[in-house]
Amino acid sequence: MKEPVRITVTGAAGQIGYAMLFRIASGEMLGIDQPVVLQLLEIPPAMDALRGVVMELQDCAFPLVRGVVPTSKPEEAFEGADFVLLVGARPRGPGMERKDLLEANGAIFTGQGKAINDYASRSVKVLVVGNPANTNCLIALQNAKDLQPDQFTSMTILDHNRAIALLAEQTGMHVAKVRNLAVWGNHSATMFPELLSATVGGKPALELIEFDWYRDKFIPSIQQRGAEIIRARGSSSAASAANAAIEHMRLWSLGSDSVTSMGIVSRGDYDITEGIVYSFPVSCEAGKIEIDRSRSLDDFCVERLQVTERELLEERDAIKHLL
Ligand code: NAX
């Protein structure tokens, strides 16, 4: 058996936390030979709910779990953390504008970035799930001055998986046949699910579907999928988001055998402004994330890459006092 690793989950009593913790504890994230210590952060009003979640974790008697630490203190939650999943965030309340949402979350992710800097393992891997995820990730990494920016990522694998599923359905093929698709940009309604390089069963995706369907149905459906789920379920995606977060961390630490999508700090690839957290097509090996630099993009793609880039630049401007 390996030495236990410390995994911090914030917002652990929320709906994504509830859908995620039991799967992490059973070994689905890092493997069934990897013991874990779960360090669970919540705000004080949610500590009772978190106590209930901890009781349920105990009642599973998971052999891999070597400790569970429920806390409302960031310094305890991030102490020695090898993996951090920043799920807890302030939801948009009635009358709240996007600017207010960015500001409210800015305060949370400034503090958590600093606490990760001060208390986590020097090789920590951080995933931001809480929205607005890309910009929250930017704030956290900018406040973790002693860590490397590439230790911070934001989640777009849920959008990636949604795009795979919809393309598979449209072409009548199994999801495993879809390769090389990518989601670019912000996790928001401007994200760009790109099919130019995608294949289904070895054939170019764009030869199997009508371009009009791609532009007018596929892209907006992926962009609006979260809202569609809220309309149907009465609350936002939780199990699929938890699944995506687990997949993101698994691929990052154990490696990927195909292209996926992750929000990472731009180094200027594909002419995207350096320094913003932008979703790119990536692959992972030995704990490192590499951008797929092999894509040739047409004007249709470039225009969409720029739309979502502009939105991220506006978000960055709105919180620049926190950076
Ligand atoms: P919930 O409202 O069910 O849970 C959030 C939890 O976070 C609550 O228990 C709350 O007490 C806690 N929390 C709030 N502030 C905190 C802080 N400062 N420190 C620690 N905990 C704190 O939301 P849930 O459905 O679990 O969603 C969590 C976040 O994920 C939201 O911001 C949501 O918008 C975002 N999502 C991101 C997705 C992505 O693909 N990147 C998809 C799913 C989801 O919408």
mmCIF file of C-alpha atoms and ligand atoms in Angstrom:
data_model
loop_
_atom_site.group_PDB
_atom_site.id
_atom_site.type_symbol
_atom_site.label_atom_id
_atom_site.label_comp_id
_atom_site.label_asym_id
_atom_site.label_seq_id
_atom_site.Cartn_x
_atom_site.Cartn_y
_atom_site.Cartn_z
ATOM 1 C CA MET A 1 0.000 0.000 0.000
ATOM 2 C CA LYS A 2 1.114 3.552 -0.755
ATOM 3 C CA GLU A 3 1.437 6.346 1.812
ATOM 4 C CA PRO A 4 -1.887 8.198 2.280
ATOM 5 C CA VAL A 5 -2.424 11.435 0.338
ATOM 6 C CA ARG A 6 -4.356 14.399 1.669
ATOM 7 C CA ILE A 7 -7.340 15.538 -0.368
ATOM 8 C CA THR A 8 -9.097 18.790 0.462
ATOM 9 C CA VAL A 9 -12.651 19.377 -0.720
ATOM 10 C CA THR A 10 -14.293 22.750 -0.075
ATOM 11 C CA GLY A 11 -18.059 23.106 -0.072
ATOM 12 C CA ALA A 12 -18.019 19.503 1.111
ATOM 13 C CA ALA A 13 -21.607 19.549 2.395
ATOM 14 C CA GLY A 14 -22.989 20.881 -0.878
ATOM 15 C CA GLN A 15 -24.565 18.817 -3.610
ATOM 16 C CA ILE A 16 -21.406 18.262 -5.675
ATOM 17 C CA GLY A 17 -19.472 17.470 -2.502
ATOM 18 C CA TYR A 18 -22.063 14.853 -1.565
ATOM 19 C CA ALA A 19 -21.865 13.258 -5.002
ATOM 20 C CA MET A 20 -18.059 13.297 -4.986
ATOM 21 C CA LEU A 21 -16.747 12.310 -1.570
ATOM 22 C CA PHE A 22 -17.929 8.713 -1.536
ATOM 23 C CA ARG A 23 -16.381 8.056 -4.926
ATOM 24 C CA ILE A 24 -13.058 9.615 -3.897
ATOM 25 C CA ALA A 25 -13.153 7.537 -0.715
ATOM 26 C CA SER A 26 -13.749 4.335 -2.680
ATOM 27 C CA GLY A 27 -10.648 4.898 -4.817
ATOM 28 C CA GLU A 28 -12.221 6.089 -8.065
ATOM 29 C CA MET A 29 -10.089 9.221 -8.220
ATOM 30 C CA LEU A 30 -6.586 7.993 -7.479
ATOM 31 C CA GLY A 31 -6.897 4.209 -7.606
ATOM 32 C CA ILE A 32 -7.809 1.400 -5.250
ATOM 33 C CA ASP A 33 -4.238 1.166 -3.930
ATOM 34 C CA GLN A 34 -4.128 4.807 -2.768
ATOM 35 C CA PRO A 35 -5.174 5.521 0.839
ATOM 36 C CA VAL A 36 -6.606 8.983 1.449
ATOM 37 C CA VAL A 37 -7.152 11.491 4.231
ATOM 38 C CA LEU A 38 -10.186 13.686 3.486
ATOM 39 C CA GLN A 39 -9.990 17.286 4.713
ATOM 40 C CA LEU A 40 -13.400 18.878 4.332
ATOM 41 C CA LEU A 41 -13.962 22.619 4.453
ATOM 42 C CA GLU A 42 -17.335 24.267 4.983
ATOM 43 C CA ILE A 43 -18.613 27.584 6.252
ATOM 44 C CA PRO A 44 -19.864 27.567 9.898
ATOM 45 C CA PRO A 45 -23.631 27.446 9.048
ATOM 46 C CA ALA A 46 -23.063 24.228 7.066
ATOM 47 C CA MET A 47 -21.016 22.413 9.724
ATOM 48 C CA ASP A 48 -24.020 20.415 10.983
ATOM 49 C CA ALA A 49 -24.749 19.182 7.478
ATOM 50 C CA LEU A 50 -21.067 18.345 7.066
ATOM 51 C CA ARG A 51 -21.154 16.343 10.314
ATOM 52 C CA GLY A 52 -23.904 14.245 8.747
ATOM 53 C CA VAL A 53 -21.804 13.650 5.623
ATOM 54 C CA VAL A 54 -18.875 12.570 7.798
ATOM 55 C CA MET A 55 -21.126 10.104 9.659
ATOM 56 C CA GLU A 56 -22.168 8.622 6.324
ATOM 57 C CA LEU A 57 -18.547 8.339 5.228
ATOM 58 C CA GLN A 58 -17.798 6.481 8.468
ATOM 59 C CA ASP A 59 -20.762 4.213 7.879
ATOM 60 C CA CYS A 60 -19.275 3.080 4.568
ATOM 61 C CA ALA A 61 -16.173 1.718 6.361
ATOM 62 C CA PHE A 62 -14.074 2.483 3.286
ATOM 63 C CA PRO A 63 -10.753 0.624 3.622
ATOM 64 C CA LEU A 64 -8.819 3.404 1.847
ATOM 65 C CA VAL A 65 -9.906 6.188 4.199
ATOM 66 C CA ARG A 66 -7.219 6.930 6.801
ATOM 67 C CA GLY A 67 -8.878 9.988 8.295
ATOM 68 C CA VAL A 68 -11.630 12.558 7.826
ATOM 69 C CA VAL A 69 -11.170 16.129 9.037
ATOM 70 C CA PRO A 70 -14.327 18.299 8.920
ATOM 71 C CA THR A 71 -13.484 21.938 9.561
ATOM 72 C CA SER A 72 -14.435 25.538 8.922
ATOM 73 C CA LYS A 73 -10.813 26.688 9.250
ATOM 74 C CA PRO A 74 -8.914 26.973 5.944
ATOM 75 C CA GLU A 75 -5.549 26.434 7.666
ATOM 76 C CA GLU A 76 -6.732 23.026 8.894
ATOM 77 C CA ALA A 77 -8.399 22.111 5.642
ATOM 78 C CA PHE A 78 -5.376 22.867 3.435
ATOM 79 C CA GLU A 79 -2.675 21.562 5.825
ATOM 80 C CA GLY A 80 -0.346 19.318 3.830
ATOM 81 C CA ALA A 81 -2.915 18.924 1.026
ATOM 82 C CA ASP A 82 -1.706 17.022 -2.061
ATOM 83 C CA PHE A 83 -4.952 17.537 -3.985
ATOM 84 C CA VAL A 84 -7.407 20.404 -3.551
ATOM 85 C CA LEU A 85 -10.875 20.527 -5.082
ATOM 86 C CA LEU A 86 -12.288 24.032 -4.659
ATOM 87 C CA VAL A 87 -16.004 23.371 -5.034
ATOM 88 C CA GLY A 88 -17.540 25.747 -2.477
ATOM 89 C CA ALA A 89 -18.519 29.098 -3.910
ATOM 90 C CA ARG A 90 -21.088 31.810 -3.427
ATOM 91 C CA PRO A 91 -24.124 31.148 -5.662
ATOM 92 C CA ARG A 92 -25.745 33.968 -7.568
ATOM 93 C CA GLY A 93 -28.508 35.393 -5.341
ATOM 94 C CA PRO A 94 -31.636 37.340 -6.377
ATOM 95 C CA GLY A 95 -30.749 40.700 -7.913
ATOM 96 C CA MET A 96 -27.040 39.885 -7.963
ATOM 97 C CA GLU A 97 -25.231 40.977 -11.104
ATOM 98 C CA ARG A 98 -22.267 39.180 -12.615
ATOM 99 C CA LYS A 99 -19.982 41.841 -11.174
ATOM 100 C CA ASP A 100 -21.349 41.190 -7.656
ATOM 101 C CA LEU A 101 -20.891 37.448 -8.124
ATOM 102 C CA LEU A 102 -17.280 37.930 -9.238
ATOM 103 C CA GLU A 103 -16.657 40.187 -6.259
ATOM 104 C CA ALA A 104 -18.238 37.843 -3.684
ATOM 105 C CA ASN A 105 -16.295 34.871 -5.005
ATOM 106 C CA GLY A 106 -13.176 36.965 -5.361
ATOM 107 C CA ALA A 107 -13.040 37.322 -1.595
ATOM 108 C CA ILE A 108 -13.367 33.550 -1.087
ATOM 109 C CA PHE A 109 -10.734 32.587 -3.654
ATOM 110 C CA THR A 110 -8.268 35.255 -2.535
ATOM 111 C CA GLY A 111 -8.315 33.800 0.990
ATOM 112 C CA GLN A 112 -8.218 30.200 -0.182
ATOM 113 C CA GLY A 113 -5.353 30.895 -2.622
ATOM 114 C CA LYS A 114 -3.343 32.388 0.250
ATOM 115 C CA ALA A 115 -4.193 29.505 2.570
ATOM 116 C CA ILE A 116 -3.170 26.935 -0.066
ATOM 117 C CA ASN A 117 0.075 28.860 -0.505
ATOM 118 C CA ASP A 118 0.752 28.804 3.228
ATOM 119 C CA TYR A 119 -0.386 25.317 4.224
ATOM 120 C CA ALA A 120 -0.625 22.894 1.279
ATOM 121 C CA SER A 121 2.056 20.516 -0.017
ATOM 122 C CA ARG A 122 4.573 22.231 -2.343
ATOM 123 C CA SER A 123 3.469 19.863 -5.125
ATOM 124 C CA VAL A 124 -0.280 20.377 -4.595
ATOM 125 C CA LYS A 125 -2.620 20.023 -7.558
ATOM 126 C CA VAL A 126 -5.624 22.369 -7.413
ATOM 127 C CA LEU A 127 -8.886 22.105 -9.348
ATOM 128 C CA VAL A 128 -11.428 24.938 -9.238
ATOM 129 C CA VAL A 129 -15.038 23.858 -9.779
ATOM 130 C CA GLY A 130 -16.910 26.716 -8.071
ATOM 131 C CA ASN A 131 -18.174 29.338 -10.500
ATOM 132 C CA PRO A 132 -17.082 31.535 -12.173
ATOM 133 C CA ALA A 133 -14.485 28.748 -12.248
ATOM 134 C CA ASN A 134 -11.860 30.163 -14.634
ATOM 135 C CA THR A 135 -11.655 33.542 -12.929
ATOM 136 C CA ASN A 136 -11.850 32.058 -9.423
ATOM 137 C CA CYS A 137 -8.890 29.905 -10.454
ATOM 138 C CA LEU A 138 -7.011 32.988 -11.677
ATOM 139 C CA ILE A 139 -7.611 34.717 -8.337
ATOM 140 C CA ALA A 140 -6.487 31.667 -6.335
ATOM 141 C CA LEU A 141 -3.283 31.157 -8.295
ATOM 142 C CA GLN A 142 -2.360 34.826 -8.185
ATOM 143 C CA ASN A 143 -2.690 34.722 -4.415
ATOM 144 C CA ALA A 144 -0.493 31.637 -4.082
ATOM 145 C CA LYS A 145 2.760 33.433 -4.757
ATOM 146 C CA ASP A 146 5.104 30.582 -3.781
ATOM 147 C CA LEU A 147 3.413 27.969 -5.977
ATOM 148 C CA GLN A 148 3.564 27.570 -9.759
ATOM 149 C CA PRO A 149 0.597 28.762 -11.855
ATOM 150 C CA ASP A 150 0.432 25.362 -13.552
ATOM 151 C CA GLN A 151 -0.496 23.805 -10.194
ATOM 152 C CA PHE A 152 -3.932 25.477 -10.617
ATOM 153 C CA THR A 153 -6.607 24.378 -13.081
ATOM 154 C CA SER A 154 -10.325 24.914 -13.646
ATOM 155 C CA MET A 155 -12.941 22.417 -14.725
ATOM 156 C CA THR A 156 -14.290 22.068 -18.254
ATOM 157 C CA ILE A 157 -14.323 18.266 -18.485
ATOM 158 C CA LEU A 158 -18.041 18.326 -17.730
ATOM 159 C CA ASP A 159 -18.571 20.424 -20.871
ATOM 160 C CA HIS A 160 -16.182 18.131 -22.758
ATOM 161 C CA ASN A 161 -18.154 15.047 -21.713
ATOM 162 C CA ARG A 162 -21.461 16.705 -22.578
ATOM 163 C CA ALA A 163 -20.090 17.429 -26.059
ATOM 164 C CA ILE A 164 -18.904 13.830 -26.510
ATOM 165 C CA ALA A 165 -22.303 12.484 -25.478
ATOM 166 C CA LEU A 166 -24.263 14.765 -27.803
ATOM 167 C CA LEU A 167 -22.010 14.086 -30.800
ATOM 168 C CA ALA A 168 -22.193 10.325 -30.163
ATOM 169 C CA GLU A 169 -25.974 10.499 -30.001
ATOM 170 C CA GLN A 170 -26.235 12.518 -33.218
ATOM 171 C CA THR A 171 -23.949 10.151 -35.164
ATOM 172 C CA GLY A 172 -25.465 6.993 -33.667
ATOM 173 C CA MET A 173 -22.065 5.901 -32.366
ATOM 174 C CA HIS A 174 -20.808 4.873 -28.929
ATOM 175 C CA VAL A 175 -19.193 7.613 -26.839
ATOM 176 C CA ALA A 176 -15.894 5.701 -26.843
ATOM 177 C CA LYS A 177 -15.647 6.264 -30.619
ATOM 178 C CA VAL A 178 -15.456 10.060 -30.227
ATOM 179 C CA ARG A 179 -11.883 11.385 -30.101
ATOM 180 C CA ASN A 180 -10.030 14.666 -30.163
ATOM 181 C CA LEU A 181 -12.928 16.966 -29.387
ATOM 182 C CA ALA A 182 -12.087 20.099 -27.384
ATOM 183 C CA VAL A 183 -13.845 22.739 -25.321
ATOM 184 C CA TRP A 184 -12.129 26.113 -25.450
ATOM 185 C CA GLY A 185 -12.306 29.176 -23.230
ATOM 186 C CA ASN A 186 -14.552 30.034 -20.334
ATOM 187 C CA HIS A 187 -16.885 27.676 -18.468
ATOM 188 C CA SER A 188 -19.838 29.860 -19.399
ATOM 189 C CA ALA A 189 -22.275 30.410 -22.245
ATOM 190 C CA THR A 190 -19.386 31.619 -24.447
ATOM 191 C CA MET A 191 -17.405 28.367 -24.271
ATOM 192 C CA PHE A 192 -16.572 26.878 -27.654
ATOM 193 C CA PRO A 193 -16.993 23.128 -28.142
ATOM 194 C CA GLU A 194 -14.874 22.532 -31.250
ATOM 195 C CA LEU A 195 -15.349 19.657 -33.663
ATOM 196 C CA LEU A 196 -12.940 20.621 -36.451
ATOM 197 C CA SER A 197 -10.327 18.134 -35.230
ATOM 198 C CA ALA A 198 -12.772 15.635 -33.707
ATOM 199 C CA THR A 199 -13.273 12.173 -35.133
ATOM 200 C CA VAL A 200 -16.014 9.605 -34.634
ATOM 201 C CA GLY A 201 -15.057 6.018 -35.356
ATOM 202 C CA GLY A 202 -11.922 7.340 -37.116
ATOM 203 C CA LYS A 203 -13.860 9.660 -39.495
ATOM 204 C CA PRO A 204 -13.817 13.463 -39.234
ATOM 205 C CA ALA A 205 -16.853 14.498 -37.178
ATOM 206 C CA LEU A 206 -17.720 17.319 -39.568
ATOM 207 C CA GLU A 207 -18.155 14.791 -42.409
ATOM 208 C CA LEU A 208 -20.770 12.949 -40.358
ATOM 209 C CA ILE A 209 -22.951 15.863 -39.295
ATOM 210 C CA GLU A 210 -24.437 18.900 -41.044
ATOM 211 C CA PHE A 211 -22.509 22.104 -40.416
ATOM 212 C CA ASP A 212 -25.805 23.900 -39.672
ATOM 213 C CA TRP A 213 -26.561 21.413 -36.900
ATOM 214 C CA TYR A 214 -23.063 21.929 -35.476
ATOM 215 C CA ARG A 215 -23.364 25.731 -35.478
ATOM 216 C CA ASP A 216 -27.048 26.167 -34.597
ATOM 217 C CA LYS A 217 -27.813 23.190 -32.344
ATOM 218 C CA PHE A 218 -24.648 21.522 -31.061
ATOM 219 C CA ILE A 219 -22.711 24.585 -29.887
ATOM 220 C CA PRO A 220 -25.667 26.327 -28.151
ATOM 221 C CA SER A 221 -26.831 23.037 -26.578
ATOM 222 C CA ILE A 222 -23.453 22.495 -24.914
ATOM 223 C CA GLN A 223 -23.261 26.142 -23.868
ATOM 224 C CA GLN A 224 -26.759 25.945 -22.325
ATOM 225 C CA ARG A 225 -26.716 22.397 -20.967
ATOM 226 C CA GLY A 226 -26.254 23.504 -17.362
ATOM 227 C CA ALA A 227 -29.318 25.772 -17.586
ATOM 228 C CA GLU A 228 -31.340 22.970 -19.240
ATOM 229 C CA ILE A 229 -30.548 20.654 -16.316
ATOM 230 C CA ILE A 230 -31.575 23.309 -13.795
ATOM 231 C CA ARG A 231 -34.916 23.696 -15.626
ATOM 232 C CA ALA A 232 -35.559 19.933 -15.573
ATOM 233 C CA ARG A 233 -34.178 18.983 -12.142
ATOM 234 C CA GLY A 234 -34.857 22.163 -10.205
ATOM 235 C CA SER A 235 -31.196 22.298 -9.166
ATOM 236 C CA SER A 236 -27.876 22.385 -10.947
ATOM 237 C CA SER A 237 -25.862 19.412 -12.194
ATOM 238 C CA ALA A 238 -24.245 17.619 -9.286
ATOM 239 C CA ALA A 239 -23.459 13.963 -10.036
ATOM 240 C CA SER A 240 -22.136 14.723 -13.517
ATOM 241 C CA ALA A 241 -20.077 17.625 -12.155
ATOM 242 C CA ALA A 242 -18.661 15.409 -9.396
ATOM 243 C CA ASN A 243 -17.857 12.764 -12.005
ATOM 244 C CA ALA A 244 -16.022 15.337 -14.117
ATOM 245 C CA ALA A 245 -13.999 16.617 -11.155
ATOM 246 C CA ILE A 246 -12.919 13.082 -10.277
ATOM 247 C CA GLU A 247 -11.978 12.424 -13.910
ATOM 248 C CA HIS A 248 -10.008 15.690 -14.104
ATOM 249 C CA MET A 249 -7.897 14.803 -11.055
ATOM 250 C CA ARG A 250 -7.468 11.178 -12.147
ATOM 251 C CA LEU A 251 -6.239 12.114 -15.629
ATOM 252 C CA TRP A 252 -3.961 14.835 -14.272
ATOM 253 C CA SER A 253 -2.277 12.546 -11.778
ATOM 254 C CA LEU A 254 -2.428 9.164 -13.515
ATOM 255 C CA GLY A 255 -2.298 10.242 -17.197
ATOM 256 C CA SER A 256 -4.701 10.388 -20.147
ATOM 257 C CA ASP A 257 -4.784 8.270 -23.285
ATOM 258 C CA SER A 258 -6.580 10.888 -25.394
ATOM 259 C CA VAL A 259 -7.182 14.619 -25.623
ATOM 260 C CA THR A 260 -9.405 16.190 -22.993
ATOM 261 C CA SER A 261 -10.213 19.785 -21.956
ATOM 262 C CA MET A 262 -8.963 21.685 -18.911
ATOM 263 C CA GLY A 263 -8.790 25.317 -17.861
ATOM 264 C CA ILE A 264 -5.105 26.183 -17.462
ATOM 265 C CA VAL A 265 -3.029 29.342 -17.420
ATOM 266 C CA SER A 266 -2.488 30.559 -20.967
ATOM 267 C CA ARG A 267 1.110 30.863 -22.102
ATOM 268 C CA GLY A 268 0.031 32.478 -25.351
ATOM 269 C CA ASP A 269 -0.721 29.283 -27.294
ATOM 270 C CA TYR A 270 -3.223 29.775 -30.118
ATOM 271 C CA ASP A 271 -2.759 33.544 -29.548
ATOM 272 C CA ILE A 272 -4.757 33.512 -26.328
ATOM 273 C CA THR A 273 -3.733 36.309 -23.953
ATOM 274 C CA GLU A 274 -1.059 35.124 -21.555
ATOM 275 C CA GLY A 275 -2.001 34.749 -17.919
ATOM 276 C CA ILE A 276 -5.755 34.138 -18.134
ATOM 277 C CA VAL A 277 -7.201 30.747 -17.200
ATOM 278 C CA TYR A 278 -8.560 29.382 -20.477
ATOM 279 C CA SER A 279 -9.761 25.913 -21.423
ATOM 280 C CA PHE A 280 -7.510 24.218 -23.995
ATOM 281 C CA PRO A 281 -7.299 20.748 -25.511
ATOM 282 C CA VAL A 282 -4.741 18.955 -23.343
ATOM 283 C CA SER A 283 -3.292 15.586 -22.518
ATOM 284 C CA CYS A 284 -1.665 14.511 -19.262
ATOM 285 C CA GLU A 285 1.383 12.413 -18.498
ATOM 286 C CA ALA A 286 3.334 11.833 -15.293
ATOM 287 C CA GLY A 287 1.431 14.550 -13.433
ATOM 288 C CA LYS A 288 1.987 17.182 -16.142
ATOM 289 C CA ILE A 289 -0.577 18.820 -18.423
ATOM 290 C CA GLU A 290 0.442 19.451 -22.042
ATOM 291 C CA ILE A 291 -1.509 21.562 -24.521
ATOM 292 C CA ASP A 292 -2.299 19.900 -27.836
ATOM 293 C CA ARG A 293 -0.526 22.360 -30.126
ATOM 294 C CA SER A 294 -1.187 20.395 -33.296
ATOM 295 C CA ARG A 295 -4.563 21.854 -34.249
ATOM 296 C CA SER A 296 -5.124 23.994 -37.284
ATOM 297 C CA LEU A 297 -8.105 26.246 -36.660
ATOM 298 C CA ASP A 298 -10.225 27.925 -39.339
ATOM 299 C CA ASP A 299 -11.769 31.419 -39.155
ATOM 300 C CA PHE A 300 -14.982 30.044 -37.648
ATOM 301 C CA CYS A 301 -12.984 28.587 -34.733
ATOM 302 C CA VAL A 302 -10.680 31.562 -34.255
ATOM 303 C CA GLU A 303 -13.622 33.948 -34.021
ATOM 304 C CA ARG A 304 -15.213 31.796 -31.298
ATOM 305 C CA LEU A 305 -11.953 31.437 -29.412
ATOM 306 C CA GLN A 306 -11.770 35.215 -29.322
ATOM 307 C CA VAL A 307 -15.356 35.703 -28.106
ATOM 308 C CA THR A 308 -14.778 33.550 -25.033
ATOM 309 C CA GLU A 309 -11.306 35.081 -24.531
ATOM 310 C CA ARG A 310 -12.883 38.572 -24.492
ATOM 311 C CA GLU A 311 -15.318 37.495 -21.790
ATOM 312 C CA LEU A 312 -12.443 36.202 -19.660
ATOM 313 C CA LEU A 313 -10.567 39.473 -20.127
ATOM 314 C CA GLU A 314 -13.665 41.373 -18.953
ATOM 315 C CA GLU A 315 -13.906 39.113 -15.908
ATOM 316 C CA ARG A 316 -10.224 39.699 -15.182
ATOM 317 C CA ASP A 317 -10.731 43.462 -15.448
ATOM 318 C CA ALA A 318 -13.649 43.287 -13.002
ATOM 319 C CA ILE A 319 -11.472 41.650 -10.295
ATOM 320 C CA LYS A 320 -8.073 43.131 -11.141
ATOM 321 C CA HIS A 321 -7.778 44.722 -7.679
ATOM 322 C CA LEU A 322 -7.629 41.183 -6.254
ATOM 323 C CA LEU A 323 -4.701 40.039 -8.383
HETATM 324 P P1 NAX B 1 -24.108 23.934 -3.304
HETATM 325 O O1 NAX B 1 -24.677 25.287 -3.042
HETATM 326 O O2 NAX B 1 -24.955 22.720 -3.166
HETATM 327 O O3 NAX B 1 -22.816 23.711 -2.376
HETATM 328 C C1 NAX B 1 -21.844 24.673 -2.214
HETATM 329 C C2 NAX B 1 -21.282 24.503 -0.814
HETATM 330 O O4 NAX B 1 -20.192 25.387 -0.673
HETATM 331 C C3 NAX B 1 -22.294 24.849 0.279
HETATM 332 O O5 NAX B 1 -22.418 23.770 1.181
HETATM 333 C C4 NAX B 1 -21.685 26.091 0.940
HETATM 334 O O6 NAX B 1 -21.926 26.113 2.341
HETATM 335 C C5 NAX B 1 -20.204 25.884 0.632
HETATM 336 N N1 NAX B 1 -19.395 27.102 0.675
HETATM 337 C C6 NAX B 1 -19.750 28.359 0.325
HETATM 338 N N2 NAX B 1 -18.753 29.216 0.549
HETATM 339 C C7 NAX B 1 -17.727 28.481 1.048
HETATM 340 C C8 NAX B 1 -16.427 28.791 1.480
HETATM 341 N N3 NAX B 1 -15.978 30.057 1.493
HETATM 342 N N4 NAX B 1 -15.638 27.796 1.935
HETATM 343 C C9 NAX B 1 -16.092 26.537 1.968
HETATM 344 N N5 NAX B 1 -17.324 26.165 1.576
HETATM 345 C C10 NAX B 1 -18.131 27.136 1.115
HETATM 346 O O7 NAX B 1 -23.455 24.035 -4.757
HETATM 347 P P2 NAX B 1 -22.997 22.848 -5.730
HETATM 348 O O8 NAX B 1 -24.136 22.423 -6.554
HETATM 349 O O9 NAX B 1 -22.265 21.828 -4.933
HETATM 350 O O10 NAX B 1 -22.015 23.653 -6.703
HETATM 351 C C11 NAX B 1 -20.784 24.155 -6.251
HETATM 352 C C12 NAX B 1 -20.178 25.078 -7.277
HETATM 353 O O11 NAX B 1 -19.883 24.364 -8.478
HETATM 354 C C13 NAX B 1 -21.081 26.235 -7.698
HETATM 355 O O12 NAX B 1 -20.296 27.432 -7.763
HETATM 356 C C14 NAX B 1 -21.523 25.829 -9.102
HETATM 357 O O13 NAX B 1 -21.866 26.959 -9.884
HETATM 358 C C15 NAX B 1 -20.279 25.151 -9.593
HETATM 359 N N6 NAX B 1 -20.412 24.279 -10.765
HETATM 360 C C16 NAX B 1 -19.363 24.241 -11.647
HETATM 361 C C17 NAX B 1 -19.366 23.427 -12.749
HETATM 362 C C18 NAX B 1 -18.193 23.386 -13.686
HETATM 363 O O14 NAX B 1 -18.277 22.678 -14.697
HETATM 364 N N7 NAX B 1 -17.097 24.096 -13.465
HETATM 365 C C19 NAX B 1 -20.546 22.568 -13.068
HETATM 366 C C20 NAX B 1 -21.415 22.313 -11.882
HETATM 367 C C21 NAX B 1 -21.611 23.471 -10.950
HETATM 368 O O15 NAX B 1 -22.622 24.303 -11.465
#
